[in-house]
mmCIF file of C-alpha atoms and ligand atoms in Angstrom:
data_model
loop_
_atom_site.group_PDB
_atom_site.id
_atom_site.type_symbol
_atom_site.label_atom_id
_atom_site.label_comp_id
_atom_site.label_asym_id
_atom_site.label_seq_id
_atom_site.Cartn_x
_atom_site.Cartn_y
_atom_site.Cartn_z
ATOM 1 C CA MET O 648 26.922 10.739 -3.000
ATOM 2 C CA LYS O 649 24.689 8.605 -5.246
ATOM 3 C CA ALA O 650 22.941 10.006 -8.334
ATOM 4 C CA PRO O 651 19.419 11.298 -7.517
ATOM 5 C CA VAL O 652 16.395 9.082 -8.149
ATOM 6 C CA ARG O 653 13.003 10.367 -9.251
ATOM 7 C CA VAL O 654 10.062 9.808 -6.924
ATOM 8 C CA ALA O 655 6.589 10.616 -8.266
ATOM 9 C CA VAL O 656 3.873 11.315 -5.676
ATOM 10 C CA THR O 657 0.241 11.896 -6.638
ATOM 11 C CA GLY O 658 -2.288 13.684 -4.458
ATOM 12 C CA ALA O 659 0.717 15.695 -3.361
ATOM 13 C CA ALA O 660 -1.297 18.523 -1.751
ATOM 14 C CA GLY O 661 -3.419 16.104 0.301
ATOM 15 C CA GLN O 662 -3.103 15.209 3.961
ATOM 16 C CA ILE O 663 -1.114 11.958 3.609
ATOM 17 C CA SER O 664 1.377 13.668 1.309
ATOM 18 C CA TYR O 665 1.821 16.473 3.805
ATOM 19 C CA SER O 666 3.642 13.947 5.976
ATOM 20 C CA LEU O 667 4.948 11.634 3.244
ATOM 21 C CA LEU O 668 6.819 14.135 1.066
ATOM 22 C CA PHE O 669 8.836 15.524 3.959
ATOM 23 C CA ARG O 670 9.907 12.096 5.123
ATOM 24 C CA ILE O 671 10.940 11.047 1.615
ATOM 25 C CA ALA O 672 12.962 14.255 1.278
ATOM 26 C CA ALA O 673 14.570 13.578 4.658
ATOM 27 C CA GLY O 674 15.875 10.234 3.379
ATOM 28 C CA GLU O 675 13.635 8.007 5.466
ATOM 29 C CA MET O 676 12.381 6.002 2.483
ATOM 30 C CA LEU O 677 15.461 5.319 0.398
ATOM 31 C CA GLY O 678 18.298 6.001 2.817
ATOM 32 C CA LYS O 679 20.287 8.927 4.090
ATOM 33 C CA ASP O 680 22.729 8.649 1.180
ATOM 34 C CA GLN O 681 20.123 8.718 -1.610
ATOM 35 C CA PRO O 682 19.260 12.132 -3.110
ATOM 36 C CA VAL O 683 15.744 12.414 -4.520
ATOM 37 C CA ILE O 684 13.871 14.510 -7.041
ATOM 38 C CA LEU O 685 10.195 14.837 -6.068
ATOM 39 C CA GLN O 686 7.769 14.859 -9.004
ATOM 40 C CA MET O 687 4.452 15.927 -7.522
ATOM 41 C CA LEU O 688 1.109 15.522 -9.261
ATOM 42 C CA GLU O 689 -2.144 17.247 -8.373
ATOM 43 C CA ILE O 690 -5.397 18.155 -10.065
ATOM 44 C CA THR O 691 -5.420 21.672 -11.503
ATOM 45 C CA PRO O 692 -7.489 23.328 -8.717
ATOM 46 C CA ALA O 693 -4.999 22.098 -6.103
ATOM 47 C CA LEU O 694 -1.868 23.402 -7.851
ATOM 48 C CA ASN O 695 -1.722 26.513 -5.709
ATOM 49 C CA ALA O 696 -1.892 24.457 -2.529
ATOM 50 C CA LEU O 697 0.827 22.237 -4.004
ATOM 51 C CA LYS O 698 2.971 25.311 -4.573
ATOM 52 C CA GLY O 699 2.686 26.024 -0.840
ATOM 53 C CA VAL O 700 3.860 22.480 -0.036
ATOM 54 C CA ALA O 701 6.819 22.919 -2.390
ATOM 55 C CA MET O 702 7.678 26.221 -0.686
ATOM 56 C CA GLU O 703 7.732 24.444 2.675
ATOM 57 C CA LEU O 704 9.912 21.657 1.259
ATOM 58 C CA ASP O 705 12.274 24.397 0.061
ATOM 59 C CA ASP O 706 12.258 25.918 3.517
ATOM 60 C CA CYS O 707 13.359 22.638 5.094
ATOM 61 C CA ALA O 708 16.661 22.880 3.178
ATOM 62 C CA PHE O 709 16.808 19.068 3.015
ATOM 63 C CA PRO O 710 20.328 18.083 1.908
ATOM 64 C CA LEU O 711 18.951 15.103 -0.080
ATOM 65 C CA LEU O 712 16.291 17.040 -2.008
ATOM 66 C CA SER O 713 17.876 17.568 -5.422
ATOM 67 C CA GLY O 714 14.873 18.934 -7.282
ATOM 68 C CA MET O 715 11.105 19.303 -7.422
ATOM 69 C CA VAL O 716 8.492 19.227 -10.148
ATOM 70 C CA CYS O 717 4.905 20.402 -9.521
ATOM 71 C CA THR O 718 2.442 19.510 -12.239
ATOM 72 C CA ASP O 719 -1.123 18.581 -13.154
ATOM 73 C CA ASP O 720 0.097 16.456 -16.094
ATOM 74 C CA PRO O 721 0.676 12.741 -15.351
ATOM 75 C CA ASN O 722 3.028 12.499 -18.347
ATOM 76 C CA VAL O 723 5.306 15.034 -16.677
ATOM 77 C CA ALA O 724 4.936 13.612 -13.166
ATOM 78 C CA PHE O 725 5.934 10.068 -14.188
ATOM 79 C CA LYS O 726 8.713 11.048 -16.600
ATOM 80 C CA ASP O 727 11.684 8.764 -15.865
ATOM 81 C CA ALA O 728 10.247 8.046 -12.403
ATOM 82 C CA ASP O 729 12.066 5.311 -10.467
ATOM 83 C CA TYR O 730 9.393 5.164 -7.735
ATOM 84 C CA ALA O 731 5.749 6.191 -7.754
ATOM 85 C CA LEU O 732 3.449 6.580 -4.769
ATOM 86 C CA LEU O 733 -0.115 6.912 -6.041
ATOM 87 C CA VAL O 734 -1.860 8.576 -3.129
ATOM 88 C CA GLY O 735 -4.426 10.820 -4.828
ATOM 89 C CA ALA O 736 -7.809 9.224 -5.430
ATOM 90 C CA ARG O 737 -11.426 10.184 -5.721
ATOM 91 C CA PRO O 738 -13.128 9.996 -2.312
ATOM 92 C CA ARG O 739 -16.662 8.681 -1.984
ATOM 93 C CA GLY O 740 -19.068 11.614 -2.396
ATOM 94 C CA PRO O 741 -22.625 11.917 -1.070
ATOM 95 C CA GLY O 742 -24.966 9.400 -2.688
ATOM 96 C CA MET O 743 -22.101 7.701 -4.528
ATOM 97 C CA GLU O 744 -22.511 3.944 -4.893
ATOM 98 C CA ARG O 745 -19.529 1.621 -4.570
ATOM 99 C CA LYS O 746 -19.609 0.991 -8.320
ATOM 100 C CA ASP O 747 -19.521 4.764 -9.022
ATOM 101 C CA LEU O 748 -16.505 5.072 -6.754
ATOM 102 C CA LEU O 749 -14.735 2.183 -8.490
ATOM 103 C CA GLU O 750 -15.447 3.696 -11.895
ATOM 104 C CA ALA O 751 -14.354 7.223 -10.925
ATOM 105 C CA ASN O 752 -11.074 5.799 -9.691
ATOM 106 C CA ALA O 753 -10.708 3.504 -12.678
ATOM 107 C CA ALA O 754 -10.675 6.627 -14.838
ATOM 108 C CA ILE O 755 -7.867 8.199 -12.764
ATOM 109 C CA PHE O 756 -5.738 5.049 -12.451
ATOM 110 C CA SER O 757 -6.019 4.049 -16.091
ATOM 111 C CA VAL O 758 -4.654 7.454 -17.150
ATOM 112 C CA GLN O 759 -1.847 7.174 -14.608
ATOM 113 C CA GLY O 760 -1.061 3.576 -15.610
ATOM 114 C CA LYS O 761 -0.731 4.651 -19.246
ATOM 115 C CA ALA O 762 1.486 7.579 -18.303
ATOM 116 C CA ILE O 763 3.710 5.238 -16.276
ATOM 117 C CA ASN O 764 3.846 2.830 -19.205
ATOM 118 C CA ASP O 765 4.823 5.571 -21.632
ATOM 119 C CA HIS O 766 7.190 7.696 -19.552
ATOM 120 C CA ALA O 767 8.518 6.035 -16.397
ATOM 121 C CA SER O 768 11.719 4.087 -15.846
ATOM 122 C CA ARG O 769 11.296 0.446 -16.898
ATOM 123 C CA ASP O 770 12.320 -0.519 -13.361
ATOM 124 C CA ILE O 771 9.766 1.693 -11.617
ATOM 125 C CA LYS O 772 8.374 0.517 -8.287
ATOM 126 C CA VAL O 773 4.740 1.570 -7.877
ATOM 127 C CA LEU O 774 2.813 1.691 -4.598
ATOM 128 C CA VAL O 775 -0.897 2.491 -4.678
ATOM 129 C CA VAL O 776 -2.248 4.057 -1.472
ATOM 130 C CA GLY O 777 -5.409 5.745 -2.810
ATOM 131 C CA ASN O 778 -8.539 3.691 -2.210
ATOM 132 C CA PRO O 779 -9.774 1.215 -3.280
ATOM 133 C CA ALA O 780 -6.028 0.589 -3.287
ATOM 134 C CA ASN O 781 -5.830 -3.014 -4.530
ATOM 135 C CA THR O 782 -8.211 -2.479 -7.425
ATOM 136 C CA ASN O 783 -6.683 0.892 -8.311
ATOM 137 C CA ALA O 784 -3.319 -0.898 -8.478
ATOM 138 C CA LEU O 785 -4.841 -3.561 -10.728
ATOM 139 C CA ILE O 786 -6.219 -0.887 -13.076
ATOM 140 C CA ALA O 787 -2.900 0.975 -13.261
ATOM 141 C CA GLN O 788 -1.064 -2.314 -13.866
ATOM 142 C CA ARG O 789 -3.401 -3.433 -16.638
ATOM 143 C CA ASN O 790 -2.887 -0.091 -18.381
ATOM 144 C CA ALA O 791 0.890 -0.498 -18.328
ATOM 145 C CA PRO O 792 1.460 -3.555 -20.519
ATOM 146 C CA ASP O 793 5.151 -2.788 -21.066
ATOM 147 C CA ILE O 794 5.967 -2.872 -17.355
ATOM 148 C CA ASP O 795 6.302 -6.110 -15.377
ATOM 149 C CA PRO O 796 3.056 -6.534 -13.358
ATOM 150 C CA ARG O 797 5.159 -7.357 -10.282
ATOM 151 C CA GLN O 798 6.150 -3.696 -10.149
ATOM 152 C CA PHE O 799 2.633 -2.607 -9.157
ATOM 153 C CA THR O 800 1.760 -3.029 -5.485
ATOM 154 C CA ALA O 801 -0.957 -1.859 -3.093
ATOM 155 C CA MET O 802 -0.577 -0.780 0.508
ATOM 156 C CA THR O 803 -1.644 -3.069 3.349
ATOM 157 C CA ARG O 804 1.315 -2.121 5.524
ATOM 158 C CA LEU O 805 -0.813 0.198 7.649
ATOM 159 C CA ASP O 806 -3.080 -2.760 8.448
ATOM 160 C CA HIS O 807 0.019 -4.857 9.179
ATOM 161 C CA ASN O 808 1.369 -2.208 11.562
ATOM 162 C CA ARG O 809 -2.012 -1.845 13.248
ATOM 163 C CA ALA O 810 -2.097 -5.618 13.797
ATOM 164 C CA LEU O 811 1.420 -5.612 15.307
ATOM 165 C CA THR O 812 0.445 -2.966 17.827
ATOM 166 C CA GLN O 813 -2.858 -4.602 18.802
ATOM 167 C CA LEU O 814 -1.068 -7.876 19.500
ATOM 168 C CA ALA O 815 1.818 -6.205 21.346
ATOM 169 C CA GLN O 816 -0.603 -4.352 23.598
ATOM 170 C CA LYS O 817 -2.642 -7.482 24.302
ATOM 171 C CA THR O 818 0.382 -9.593 25.206
ATOM 172 C CA GLY O 819 2.210 -6.814 27.082
ATOM 173 C CA LYS O 820 5.187 -7.078 24.755
ATOM 174 C CA SER O 821 6.966 -4.651 22.454
ATOM 175 C CA ILE O 822 6.262 -4.583 18.728
ATOM 176 C CA ASN O 823 9.961 -5.451 18.382
ATOM 177 C CA ASP O 824 9.165 -8.868 19.873
ATOM 178 C CA ILE O 825 6.616 -9.715 17.156
ATOM 179 C CA THR O 826 7.433 -11.400 13.849
ATOM 180 C CA HIS O 827 5.592 -13.217 11.065
ATOM 181 C CA MET O 828 2.407 -11.141 11.021
ATOM 182 C CA THR O 829 0.280 -11.411 7.882
ATOM 183 C CA ILE O 830 -2.531 -9.396 6.346
ATOM 184 C CA TRP O 831 -4.222 -11.370 3.555
ATOM 185 C CA GLY O 832 -6.345 -9.908 0.775
ATOM 186 C CA ASN O 833 -7.948 -6.545 0.267
ATOM 187 C CA HIS O 834 -7.227 -3.267 2.062
ATOM 188 C CA SER O 835 -10.843 -3.108 3.207
ATOM 189 C CA SER O 836 -12.953 -4.445 6.030
ATOM 190 C CA THR O 837 -12.711 -7.959 4.514
ATOM 191 C CA GLN O 838 -8.936 -8.065 5.013
ATOM 192 C CA TYR O 839 -7.763 -11.011 7.089
ATOM 193 C CA PRO O 840 -5.159 -10.299 9.789
ATOM 194 C CA ASP O 841 -3.674 -13.731 10.507
ATOM 195 C CA ILE O 842 -1.617 -14.578 13.607
ATOM 196 C CA HIS O 843 -1.534 -18.374 13.208
ATOM 197 C CA VAL O 844 2.209 -18.412 12.585
ATOM 198 C CA THR O 845 3.008 -15.144 14.347
ATOM 199 C CA LYS O 846 5.623 -15.264 17.079
ATOM 200 C CA VAL O 847 5.713 -13.078 20.168
ATOM 201 C CA ASP O 848 9.118 -13.112 21.795
ATOM 202 C CA GLY O 849 9.650 -16.577 20.315
ATOM 203 C CA ALA O 850 6.305 -17.992 21.520
ATOM 204 C CA ASP O 851 3.313 -18.848 19.301
ATOM 205 C CA ALA O 852 0.907 -15.899 19.327
ATOM 206 C CA MET O 853 -2.140 -18.178 19.251
ATOM 207 C CA GLY O 854 -0.975 -19.782 22.486
ATOM 208 C CA LEU O 855 -0.908 -16.401 24.232
ATOM 209 C CA VAL O 856 -4.403 -15.199 23.350
ATOM 210 C CA ASP O 857 -7.761 -16.932 23.296
ATOM 211 C CA GLN O 858 -9.733 -17.673 20.160
ATOM 212 C CA ASP O 859 -12.576 -15.408 21.258
ATOM 213 C CA TRP O 860 -10.276 -12.367 21.520
ATOM 214 C CA TYR O 861 -8.675 -13.244 18.192
ATOM 215 C CA GLU O 862 -11.961 -13.615 16.320
ATOM 216 C CA ASN O 863 -14.168 -11.059 18.019
ATOM 217 C CA ASP O 864 -11.763 -8.350 19.112
ATOM 218 C CA PHE O 865 -8.433 -8.428 17.268
ATOM 219 C CA ILE O 866 -9.679 -9.124 13.740
ATOM 220 C CA PRO O 867 -12.544 -6.560 13.747
ATOM 221 C CA THR O 868 -10.375 -3.952 15.498
ATOM 222 C CA VAL O 869 -7.738 -4.174 12.777
ATOM 223 C CA GLN O 870 -10.349 -4.334 10.004
ATOM 224 C CA LYS O 871 -12.197 -1.275 11.299
ATOM 225 C CA ARG O 872 -9.295 0.783 12.593
ATOM 226 C CA GLY O 873 -9.545 3.264 9.719
ATOM 227 C CA ALA O 874 -13.151 4.080 10.642
ATOM 228 C CA ALA O 875 -12.225 4.373 14.343
ATOM 229 C CA ILE O 876 -9.533 6.940 13.457
ATOM 230 C CA ILE O 877 -12.079 8.947 11.454
ATOM 231 C CA ASP O 878 -14.487 8.880 14.419
ATOM 232 C CA ALA O 879 -11.813 10.080 16.819
ATOM 233 C CA ARG O 880 -9.917 12.551 14.653
ATOM 234 C CA GLY O 881 -12.621 13.759 12.325
ATOM 235 C CA ALA O 882 -10.300 12.925 9.431
ATOM 236 C CA SER O 883 -8.818 9.752 8.006
ATOM 237 C CA SER O 884 -5.426 8.313 8.957
ATOM 238 C CA ALA O 885 -2.720 10.485 7.500
ATOM 239 C CA ALA O 886 0.630 10.366 9.336
ATOM 240 C CA SER O 887 0.274 6.633 9.993
ATOM 241 C CA ALA O 888 -0.642 6.024 6.347
ATOM 242 C CA ALA O 889 2.384 8.037 5.207
ATOM 243 C CA ASN O 890 4.546 6.058 7.635
ATOM 244 C CA ALA O 891 3.261 2.772 6.219
ATOM 245 C CA ALA O 892 4.009 3.950 2.678
ATOM 246 C CA ILE O 893 7.565 4.822 3.728
ATOM 247 C CA PHE O 894 8.006 1.383 5.352
ATOM 248 C CA HIS O 895 6.559 -0.435 2.318
ATOM 249 C CA MET O 896 8.862 1.294 -0.174
ATOM 250 C CA ARG O 897 11.896 1.194 2.122
ATOM 251 C CA ASP O 898 11.591 -2.551 2.631
ATOM 252 C CA TRP O 899 10.922 -3.207 -1.056
ATOM 253 C CA ALA O 900 13.958 -1.154 -2.089
ATOM 254 C CA LEU O 901 16.350 -2.019 0.729
ATOM 255 C CA GLY O 902 15.085 -5.414 1.976
ATOM 256 C CA THR O 903 12.994 -6.816 4.824
ATOM 257 C CA ALA O 904 14.514 -7.706 8.195
ATOM 258 C CA ASP O 905 16.314 -11.067 8.327
ATOM 259 C CA GLY O 906 13.991 -13.889 9.362
ATOM 260 C CA ASP O 907 10.814 -11.849 9.108
ATOM 261 C CA TRP O 908 8.320 -10.744 6.457
ATOM 262 C CA VAL O 909 5.885 -7.899 5.746
ATOM 263 C CA SER O 910 2.430 -7.668 4.155
ATOM 264 C CA MET O 911 2.167 -6.245 0.637
ATOM 265 C CA GLY O 912 -0.625 -6.147 -1.898
ATOM 266 C CA VAL O 913 1.069 -7.809 -4.875
ATOM 267 C CA TYR O 914 0.258 -9.407 -8.201
ATOM 268 C CA SER O 915 -1.089 -12.864 -7.429
ATOM 269 C CA ASP O 916 0.653 -15.699 -9.243
ATOM 270 C CA GLY O 917 -1.927 -18.127 -7.889
ATOM 271 C CA SER O 918 -0.083 -18.724 -4.614
ATOM 272 C CA TYR O 919 -2.319 -20.158 -1.870
ATOM 273 C CA GLY O 920 -5.004 -20.831 -4.484
ATOM 274 C CA ILE O 921 -5.823 -17.143 -4.970
ATOM 275 C CA GLN O 922 -6.935 -16.145 -8.486
ATOM 276 C CA GLU O 923 -4.001 -15.147 -10.628
ATOM 277 C CA GLY O 924 -3.785 -11.467 -11.549
ATOM 278 C CA LEU O 925 -5.580 -10.029 -8.534
ATOM 279 C CA ILE O 926 -3.603 -7.586 -6.407
ATOM 280 C CA TYR O 927 -3.845 -9.519 -3.147
ATOM 281 C CA SER O 928 -2.033 -8.910 0.125
ATOM 282 C CA TYR O 929 0.411 -11.703 0.977
ATOM 283 C CA PRO O 930 3.290 -12.216 3.377
ATOM 284 C CA CYS O 931 6.352 -11.085 1.393
ATOM 285 C CA VAL O 932 10.092 -11.095 1.813
ATOM 286 C CA CYS O 933 12.048 -8.401 -0.036
ATOM 287 C CA LYS O 934 15.662 -8.668 -1.139
ATOM 288 C CA ASP O 935 17.771 -6.899 -3.759
ATOM 289 C CA GLY O 936 14.879 -4.635 -4.753
ATOM 290 C CA ASP O 937 12.478 -7.494 -5.432
ATOM 291 C CA TRP O 938 9.747 -9.220 -3.440
ATOM 292 C CA GLU O 939 8.724 -12.848 -3.088
ATOM 293 C CA ILE O 940 5.580 -14.348 -1.611
ATOM 294 C CA VAL O 941 6.377 -16.521 1.422
ATOM 295 C CA GLN O 942 5.427 -20.064 0.448
ATOM 296 C CA GLY O 943 4.421 -23.163 2.345
ATOM 297 C CA LEU O 944 2.414 -21.694 5.235
ATOM 298 C CA GLU O 945 -0.213 -24.033 6.565
ATOM 299 C CA ILE O 946 -3.750 -22.696 6.054
ATOM 300 C CA ASN O 947 -6.495 -24.047 8.331
ATOM 301 C CA ASP O 948 -10.232 -23.975 7.560
ATOM 302 C CA PHE O 949 -10.782 -20.758 9.523
ATOM 303 C CA SER O 950 -8.064 -18.963 7.566
ATOM 304 C CA ARG O 951 -9.161 -20.404 4.248
ATOM 305 C CA ALA O 952 -12.714 -19.077 4.685
ATOM 306 C CA LYS O 953 -11.428 -15.584 5.500
ATOM 307 C CA MET O 954 -8.894 -15.618 2.645
ATOM 308 C CA THR O 955 -11.622 -16.639 0.223
ATOM 309 C CA ALA O 956 -14.044 -13.950 1.441
ATOM 310 C CA THR O 957 -11.548 -11.178 0.794
ATOM 311 C CA GLU O 958 -10.536 -12.756 -2.541
ATOM 312 C CA THR O 959 -14.203 -12.795 -3.583
ATOM 313 C CA GLU O 960 -14.513 -9.093 -2.808
ATOM 314 C CA LEU O 961 -11.447 -8.318 -4.919
ATOM 315 C CA ALA O 962 -12.795 -10.377 -7.820
ATOM 316 C CA GLU O 963 -16.087 -8.461 -7.564
ATOM 317 C CA GLU O 964 -14.253 -5.137 -7.605
ATOM 318 C CA ARG O 965 -12.313 -6.247 -10.670
ATOM 319 C CA ASP O 966 -15.490 -7.375 -12.393
ATOM 320 C CA ALA O 967 -17.227 -4.050 -11.617
ATOM 321 C CA VAL O 968 -14.619 -2.212 -13.708
ATOM 322 C CA LYS O 969 -14.079 -4.967 -16.269
ATOM 323 C CA ASP O 970 -15.383 -2.871 -19.146
ATOM 324 C CA LEU O 971 -12.811 -0.204 -18.390
ATOM 325 C CA LEU O 972 -9.859 -2.603 -18.372
ATOM 326 C CA PRO O 973 -7.867 -3.202 -21.548
ATOM 327 C CA ALA O 974 -8.240 -6.742 -22.912
HETATM 328 P P1 NAX L 1961 -6.837 13.979 0.654
HETATM 329 O O1 NAX L 1961 -8.216 14.188 0.120
HETATM 330 O O2 NAX L 1961 -6.340 14.836 1.767
HETATM 331 O O3 NAX L 1961 -5.812 14.164 -0.542
HETATM 332 C C1 NAX L 1961 -5.980 13.561 -1.785
HETATM 333 C C2 NAX L 1961 -5.366 14.481 -2.809
HETATM 334 O O4 NAX L 1961 -5.409 13.812 -4.065
HETATM 335 C C3 NAX L 1961 -6.122 15.794 -2.962
HETATM 336 O O5 NAX L 1961 -5.226 16.878 -2.791
HETATM 337 C C4 NAX L 1961 -6.658 15.717 -4.392
HETATM 338 O O6 NAX L 1961 -6.684 16.985 -5.022
HETATM 339 C C5 NAX L 1961 -5.660 14.774 -5.048
HETATM 340 N N1 NAX L 1961 -6.150 14.110 -6.253
HETATM 341 C C6 NAX L 1961 -7.397 13.674 -6.537
HETATM 342 N N2 NAX L 1961 -7.448 13.172 -7.778
HETATM 343 C C7 NAX L 1961 -6.200 13.255 -8.281
HETATM 344 C C8 NAX L 1961 -5.624 12.921 -9.532
HETATM 345 N N3 NAX L 1961 -6.350 12.392 -10.510
HETATM 346 N N4 NAX L 1961 -4.308 13.161 -9.713
HETATM 347 C C9 NAX L 1961 -3.568 13.724 -8.746
HETATM 348 N N5 NAX L 1961 -4.052 14.091 -7.540
HETATM 349 C C10 NAX L 1961 -5.357 13.864 -7.323
HETATM 350 O O7 NAX L 1961 -6.720 12.451 0.987
HETATM 351 P P2 NAX L 1961 -5.646 11.686 1.891
HETATM 352 O O8 NAX L 1961 -6.099 11.685 3.297
HETATM 353 O O9 NAX L 1961 -4.291 12.195 1.579
HETATM 354 O O10 NAX L 1961 -5.848 10.182 1.373
HETATM 355 C C11 NAX L 1961 -5.491 9.811 0.054
HETATM 356 C C12 NAX L 1961 -5.996 8.409 -0.270
HETATM 357 O O11 NAX L 1961 -5.416 7.452 0.582
HETATM 358 C C13 NAX L 1961 -7.506 8.238 -0.125
HETATM 359 O O12 NAX L 1961 -7.992 7.517 -1.250
HETATM 360 C C14 NAX L 1961 -7.637 7.385 1.118
HETATM 361 O O13 NAX L 1961 -8.831 6.631 1.119
HETATM 362 C C15 NAX L 1961 -6.420 6.529 0.993
HETATM 363 N N6 NAX L 1961 -5.950 5.826 2.202
HETATM 364 C C16 NAX L 1961 -5.392 4.603 2.045
HETATM 365 C C17 NAX L 1961 -4.867 3.878 3.096
HETATM 366 C C18 NAX L 1961 -4.250 2.531 2.895
HETATM 367 O O14 NAX L 1961 -3.872 1.922 3.907
HETATM 368 N N7 NAX L 1961 -4.109 1.979 1.687
HETATM 369 C C19 NAX L 1961 -4.949 4.404 4.486
HETATM 370 C C20 NAX L 1961 -5.147 5.889 4.547
HETATM 371 C C21 NAX L 1961 -6.068 6.461 3.509
HETATM 372 O O15 NAX L 1961 -7.401 6.266 3.948
#
């Protein structure tokens, strides 16, 4: 059996974590031969609820669960962490403006970024789930100057999975038949789900659907799926978000499927003309624990306009918290 790795999870008493933690402990994220130590972070008032979650994890008797830490101190939660899933975030309260929300989260993610910088493994892989995920990831990254910025990512895998299913249902095929799906940009309603190079059972997706469905049905459905779940369930996506986080980390750690790619919010190196330093969702291939942006895809005018719109939103989010970012 391998030596255990340390997995930090924030917002550990919340609804996403209630699915996520159990799947990590069951070996679904890092493999059935990889023991894990869960280092769970919550705010002080939620520590009792977190204790209940830890009791249930105990009661599962997971063979791979080698240890647990429950804490309200980020310095403890991120100590020697090999992986971090930053799920906890400040939700939008009544009367809260977008800028207030960005600032409230900037405060949380700057503290966590510093704690990661000071205490985590130098090879840590960080996934930010808590919204606004891309900008929270940017804030954490900028507060961790001693860690390679490539190790901070944001989750757009749920959007990617939603897009796969919408297209599979439209074309009457299985999701297993679909490859080369891309979500570009922000995890928000400006995200751009792109099927221009997507294949369905070997055929070009764009040849199987009409432009009207693509523009006026598929794209808005994927963009607004989170709100539709809230309308139907009375609560935001939880199990599907946890599943996407598991898929994101699993693929990053263990590699993407041969001949295909996934969507990840990653540190932009300027690829496809996107401003460097934004955390922007790109098509990525993962191998040997590292990711690479897929290069050389042709971008038509329609795609370019959508990619720019979501880039502009991310730049605005960054600028709204500029004063809180280290130089
Ligand atoms: P919950 O409100 O159920 O849980 C959040 C937990 O985080 C709470 O227990 C809270 O006490 C804790 N928390 C708050 N501040 C914290 C801090 N500073 N340190 C540690 N813990 C802290 O929310 P849940 O449904 O689990 O969603 C969590 C986040 O995921 C939200 O920001 C949500 O918007 C975001 N989502 C992101 C998605 C994505 O695709 N990127 C999709 C699903 C989800 O909407």
